[in-house]
């Protein structure tokens, strides 16, 4: 888990910081966002965020917690927590999932999910991962 300073900023400052980040990210193209995040975040932070988002996508598509844990090397507890957060804070995730389902993004995400599904299904015959993912992607 990322560490946060024990010294809290004022709420007004916090909002200004978030507004600035939103503005910057909203105006960037994909390659610019990646470059920015690679500059801003450490390797472990990038991996953590990417794994959490992929876990949310896989949960949304009905992949089991144990398979997600095995593939993404996350604990089941983390995945259960992400699933709970997804339900409690669904608005942000619904916006992200809507973006994923747009045609341009969908092709890339679908390939990633199908690759994950193939690896997951390679040791378990008859699960039908490709069918699960095709229905939802």
CSV table of C-alpha atoms in Angstrom, one decimal, residues 11-69:
chain,number,residue,atom,x,y,z
A,11,UNK,CA,-9.3,20.4,2.5
A,12,UNK,CA,-9.2,23.4,0.2
A,13,UNK,CA,-5.7,22.6,-0.8
A,14,UNK,CA,-6.6,18.9,-1.3
A,15,UNK,CA,-9.4,19.9,-3.7
A,16,UNK,CA,-7.1,22.2,-5.6
A,17,UNK,CA,-4.5,19.4,-6.0
A,18,UNK,CA,-7.1,17.0,-7.2
A,19,UNK,CA,-8.6,19.6,-9.6
A,20,UNK,CA,-5.2,20.2,-11.1
A,21,UNK,CA,-4.5,16.5,-11.5
A,22,UNK,CA,-7.9,16.0,-13.2
A,23,UNK,CA,-7.3,18.9,-15.5
A,24,UNK,CA,-3.8,17.7,-16.5
A,25,UNK,CA,-4.9,14.1,-17.1
A,26,UNK,CA,-8.0,15.1,-18.9
A,27,UNK,CA,-6.0,17.1,-21.5
A,28,UNK,CA,-3.4,14.4,-22.1
A,29,UNK,CA,-3.4,11.7,-24.9
A,30,UNK,CA,-2.7,8.1,-24.1
A,31,UNK,CA,1.0,8.2,-24.6
A,32,UNK,CA,1.3,11.4,-22.7
A,33,UNK,CA,-0.6,9.9,-19.7
A,34,UNK,CA,1.7,6.9,-19.8
A,35,UNK,CA,4.8,9.1,-19.8
A,36,UNK,CA,3.4,11.2,-17.0
A,37,UNK,CA,2.4,8.2,-14.8
A,38,UNK,CA,5.8,6.6,-15.4
A,39,UNK,CA,7.5,9.9,-14.3
A,40,UNK,CA,5.1,10.4,-11.3
A,41,UNK,CA,4.7,6.8,-10.0
A,42,UNK,CA,7.2,4.3,-8.9
A,43,UNK,CA,7.3,0.8,-10.5
A,44,UNK,CA,5.4,-0.8,-7.6
A,45,UNK,CA,2.7,1.9,-7.6
A,46,UNK,CA,2.2,1.4,-11.4
A,47,UNK,CA,1.9,-2.3,-11.0
A,48,UNK,CA,-0.5,-2.0,-8.0
A,49,UNK,CA,-2.8,0.3,-9.9
A,50,UNK,CA,-2.7,-1.8,-13.1
A,51,UNK,CA,-3.4,-5.0,-11.2
A,52,UNK,CA,-6.3,-3.5,-9.3
A,53,UNK,CA,-7.9,-2.2,-12.5
A,54,UNK,CA,-7.4,-5.6,-14.3
A,55,UNK,CA,-8.9,-7.3,-11.2
A,56,UNK,CA,-12.0,-5.0,-11.4
A,57,UNK,CA,-12.4,-5.8,-15.2
A,58,UNK,CA,-12.1,-9.5,-14.6
A,59,UNK,CA,-14.6,-9.4,-11.7
A,60,UNK,CA,-17.0,-7.4,-13.9
A,61,UNK,CA,-16.8,-10.2,-16.5
A,62,UNK,CA,-17.5,-13.0,-14.0
A,63,UNK,CA,-14.0,-14.5,-13.6
A,64,UNK,CA,-13.7,-16.2,-10.2
A,65,UNK,CA,-11.8,-14.7,-7.3
A,66,UNK,CA,-9.4,-17.7,-7.1
A,67,UNK,CA,-8.5,-17.5,-10.8
A,68,UNK,CA,-7.9,-13.7,-10.6
A,69,UNK,CA,-5.8,-14.2,-7.5
